[in-house]
PDB file of C-alpha atoms in Angstrom:
ATOM      1  CA  MET A   1      55.350  36.796 -32.843  1.00  0.00           C
ATOM      2  CA  ALA A   2      57.566  37.844 -29.931  1.00  0.00           C
ATOM      3  CA  TRP A   3      58.321  41.486 -29.140  1.00  0.00           C
ATOM      4  CA  ASN A   4      61.288  42.755 -31.124  1.00  0.00           C
ATOM      5  CA  LYS A   5      62.032  46.236 -29.820  1.00  0.00           C
ATOM      6  CA  HIS A   6      64.806  46.764 -32.342  1.00  0.00           C
ATOM      7  CA  THR A   7      62.482  46.098 -35.282  1.00  0.00           C
ATOM      8  CA  ALA A   8      59.925  48.488 -33.741  1.00  0.00           C
ATOM      9  CA  ALA A   9      62.544  51.215 -33.308  1.00  0.00           C
ATOM     10  CA  VAL A  10      63.892  50.775 -36.842  1.00  0.00           C
ATOM     11  CA  HIS A  11      60.353  50.972 -38.240  1.00  0.00           C
ATOM     12  CA  ALA A  12      59.729  54.192 -36.307  1.00  0.00           C
ATOM     13  CA  ARG A  13      62.992  55.726 -37.506  1.00  0.00           C
ATOM     14  CA  GLN A  14      62.448  54.736 -41.148  1.00  0.00           C
ATOM     15  CA  ASN A  15      58.877  56.025 -41.288  1.00  0.00           C
ATOM     16  CA  ALA A  16      59.256  59.270 -39.373  1.00  0.00           C
ATOM     17  CA  GLY A  17      58.963  62.528 -41.251  1.00  0.00           C
ATOM     18  CA  SER A  18      60.911  65.708 -40.631  1.00  0.00           C
ATOM     19  CA  SER A  19      57.993  67.430 -38.890  1.00  0.00           C
ATOM     20  CA  SER A  20      54.770  66.492 -37.127  1.00  0.00           C
ATOM     21  CA  GLN A  21      51.852  65.280 -39.195  1.00  0.00           C
ATOM     22  CA  LYS A  22      49.562  65.202 -36.113  1.00  0.00           C
ATOM     23  CA  ARG A  23      49.532  61.377 -36.354  1.00  0.00           C
ATOM     24  CA  CYS A  24      51.849  60.395 -33.492  1.00  0.00           C
ATOM     25  CA  GLY A  25      49.562  57.692 -32.089  1.00  0.00           C
ATOM     26  CA  GLU A  26      49.125  56.010 -35.459  1.00  0.00           C
ATOM     27  CA  PHE A  27      52.840  56.032 -36.299  1.00  0.00           C
ATOM     28  CA  THR A  28      53.913  54.823 -32.852  1.00  0.00           C
ATOM     29  CA  ARG A  29      51.233  52.092 -32.841  1.00  0.00           C
ATOM     30  CA  LYS A  30      52.418  50.908 -36.272  1.00  0.00           C
ATOM     31  CA  ALA A  31      56.040  50.818 -35.092  1.00  0.00           C
ATOM     32  CA  ILE A  32      55.010  48.681 -32.100  1.00  0.00           C
ATOM     33  CA  LEU A  33      53.040  46.411 -34.448  1.00  0.00           C
ATOM     34  CA  ALA A  34      56.102  46.065 -36.707  1.00  0.00           C
ATOM     35  CA  GLY A  35      57.925  44.885 -33.575  1.00  0.00           C
ATOM     36  CA  GLY A  36      55.385  42.101 -33.155  1.00  0.00           C
ATOM     37  CA  VAL A  37      52.836  43.481 -30.672  1.00  0.00           C
ATOM     38  CA  ASP A  38      49.338  44.567 -31.632  1.00  0.00           C
ATOM     39  CA  ILE A  39      48.240  47.099 -29.004  1.00  0.00           C
ATOM     40  CA  GLY A  40      44.983  47.830 -30.824  1.00  0.00           C
ATOM     41  CA  ASN A  41      43.557  51.268 -31.418  1.00  0.00           C
ATOM     42  CA  ALA A  42      42.753  54.043 -28.970  1.00  0.00           C
ATOM     43  CA  PRO A  43      40.790  57.250 -29.579  1.00  0.00           C
ATOM     44  CA  ASN A  44      43.823  59.491 -28.954  1.00  0.00           C
ATOM     45  CA  ALA A  45      47.535  59.209 -28.214  1.00  0.00           C
ATOM     46  CA  LYS A  46      46.888  60.051 -24.540  1.00  0.00           C
ATOM     47  CA  ASP A  47      44.664  56.950 -24.275  1.00  0.00           C
ATOM     48  CA  TYR A  48      47.185  54.259 -25.269  1.00  0.00           C
ATOM     49  CA  GLY A  49      48.453  53.533 -21.744  1.00  0.00           C
ATOM     50  CA  ASN A  50      45.823  50.882 -20.988  1.00  0.00           C
ATOM     51  CA  ASN A  51      46.395  49.245 -24.379  1.00  0.00           C
ATOM     52  CA  LEU A  52      50.123  49.060 -23.699  1.00  0.00           C
ATOM     53  CA  GLU A  53      49.605  47.556 -20.248  1.00  0.00           C
ATOM     54  CA  ARG A  54      47.129  44.967 -21.599  1.00  0.00           C
ATOM     55  CA  SER A  55      49.789  44.023 -24.165  1.00  0.00           C
ATOM     56  CA  GLY A  56      52.409  43.317 -21.501  1.00  0.00           C
ATOM     57  CA  PHE A  57      54.137  46.694 -21.239  1.00  0.00           C
ATOM     58  CA  ARG A  58      54.876  47.932 -17.729  1.00  0.00           C
ATOM     59  CA  ILE A  59      55.228  51.477 -16.449  1.00  0.00           C
ATOM     60  CA  LEU A  60      58.843  52.463 -15.795  1.00  0.00           C
ATOM     61  CA  GLY A  61      59.747  53.578 -12.317  1.00  0.00           C
ATOM     62  CA  GLN A  62      61.437  56.862 -11.469  1.00  0.00           C
ATOM     63  CA  GLY A  63      65.079  56.903 -12.490  1.00  0.00           C
ATOM     64  CA  GLU A  64      65.041  53.813 -14.702  1.00  0.00           C
ATOM     65  CA  THR A  65      67.377  54.172 -17.671  1.00  0.00           C
ATOM     66  CA  LEU A  66      65.673  54.512 -21.050  1.00  0.00           C
ATOM     67  CA  LEU A  67      66.126  51.608 -23.447  1.00  0.00           C
ATOM     68  CA  GLU A  68      65.376  50.996 -27.091  1.00  0.00           C
ATOM     69  CA  GLY A  69      61.674  50.227 -27.530  1.00  0.00           C
ATOM     70  CA  ASP A  70      60.432  52.311 -24.593  1.00  0.00           C
ATOM     71  CA  VAL A  71      57.180  54.140 -25.326  1.00  0.00           C
ATOM     72  CA  VAL A  72      56.008  57.427 -23.807  1.00  0.00           C
ATOM     73  CA  VAL A  73      52.374  58.482 -23.498  1.00  0.00           C
ATOM     74  CA  ILE A  74      52.001  62.168 -22.648  1.00  0.00           C
ATOM     75  CA  GLN A  75      48.798  63.802 -21.484  1.00  0.00           C
ATOM     76  CA  PRO A  76      47.586  67.037 -23.096  1.00  0.00           C
ATOM     77  CA  TYR A  77      48.348  70.493 -21.727  1.00  0.00           C
ATOM     78  CA  VAL A  78      46.169  73.585 -21.653  1.00  0.00           C
ATOM     79  CA  GLY A  79      46.217  75.192 -25.091  1.00  0.00           C
ATOM     80  CA  GLY A  80      47.853  72.201 -26.756  1.00  0.00           C
ATOM     81  CA  ASN A  81      46.546  69.286 -28.775  1.00  0.00           C
ATOM     82  CA  PRO A  82      43.805  67.618 -26.686  1.00  0.00           C
ATOM     83  CA  ALA A  83      44.867  64.214 -28.074  1.00  0.00           C
ATOM     84  CA  GLY A  84      48.151  64.250 -26.127  1.00  0.00           C
ATOM     85  CA  HIS A  85      51.297  62.679 -27.541  1.00  0.00           C
ATOM     86  CA  MET A  86      52.944  59.284 -27.963  1.00  0.00           C
ATOM     87  CA  ALA A  87      56.435  58.296 -29.140  1.00  0.00           C
ATOM     88  CA  ILE A  88      58.937  55.434 -29.130  1.00  0.00           C
ATOM     89  CA  TYR A  89      62.631  55.555 -28.215  1.00  0.00           C
ATOM     90  CA  ASP A  90      65.279  53.962 -30.444  1.00  0.00           C
ATOM     91  CA  GLY A  91      68.086  54.081 -27.881  1.00  0.00           C
ATOM     92  CA  ASN A  92      69.208  57.551 -28.999  1.00  0.00           C
ATOM     93  CA  ASN A  93      66.189  59.534 -30.196  1.00  0.00           C
ATOM     94  CA  TRP A  94      62.432  59.673 -29.794  1.00  0.00           C
ATOM     95  CA  TYR A  95      60.214  59.068 -32.835  1.00  0.00           C
ATOM     96  CA  SER A  96      56.511  59.460 -33.465  1.00  0.00           C
ATOM     97  CA  ASP A  97      55.368  60.630 -36.877  1.00  0.00           C
ATOM     98  CA  PHE A  98      58.597  62.641 -36.944  1.00  0.00           C
ATOM     99  CA  ARG A  99      62.106  62.549 -35.444  1.00  0.00           C
ATOM    100  CA  GLN A 100      61.789  64.444 -32.199  1.00  0.00           C
ATOM    101  CA  ARG A 101      64.336  66.681 -30.490  1.00  0.00           C
ATOM    102  CA  ASP A 102      63.525  65.011 -27.173  1.00  0.00           C
ATOM    103  CA  MET A 103      60.787  63.029 -25.467  1.00  0.00           C
ATOM    104  CA  TRP A 104      58.441  66.021 -25.339  1.00  0.00           C
ATOM    105  CA  GLY A 105      57.865  66.251 -29.068  1.00  0.00           C
ATOM    106  CA  GLY A 106      57.387  69.992 -29.203  1.00  0.00           C
ATOM    107  CA  PRO A 107      57.882  73.325 -27.454  1.00  0.00           C
ATOM    108  CA  GLY A 108      54.419  73.338 -25.871  1.00  0.00           C
ATOM    109  CA  TYR A 109      54.993  69.978 -24.181  1.00  0.00           C
ATOM    110  CA  ARG A 110      58.550  70.947 -23.273  1.00  0.00           C
ATOM    111  CA  SER A 111      57.319  74.128 -21.579  1.00  0.00           C
ATOM    112  CA  ALA A 112      54.155  72.774 -19.915  1.00  0.00           C
ATOM    113  CA  ARG A 113      55.639  69.385 -18.961  1.00  0.00           C
ATOM    114  CA  PRO A 114      52.280  67.625 -18.581  1.00  0.00           C
ATOM    115  CA  SER A 115      52.040  64.246 -16.880  1.00  0.00           C
ATOM    116  CA  TYR A 116      53.376  61.243 -18.764  1.00  0.00           C
ATOM    117  CA  LYS A 117      54.235  57.586 -18.349  1.00  0.00           C
ATOM    118  CA  ILE A 118      56.955  55.584 -20.037  1.00  0.00           C
ATOM    119  CA  TYR A 119      56.242  51.947 -20.838  1.00  0.00           C
ATOM    120  CA  ARG A 120      58.539  48.992 -21.469  1.00  0.00           C
ATOM    121  CA  LYS A 121      57.964  45.458 -22.668  1.00  0.00           C
ATOM    122  CA  ASN A 122      60.648  42.948 -21.727  1.00  0.00           C
TER     123      ASN A 122
END
């Protein structure tokens, strides 16, 4: 099955809760799978980068415009969840296990701004 970023984004939007369930990696992985790409499992959200690259996603360069289906993998910050964070963009909003205010997925990430990479599959 070919990658359908719209189907992945719709799945993420339809399955997201109103607040975090601490299952961002699982929900984002399932949205990507609904879009036709099995990225496999990783121990934590922060570890999905290699899986995404092996599945044909590439790392976005600085200044590239976000598009529907883009996936962010954020590393942990001191005092935050050691699993990091992962979310998918639907063209307007970021979704993980909940509808996020922005890419960061929470005030700790927003304040600490840990390293992250955004991935895209064409």
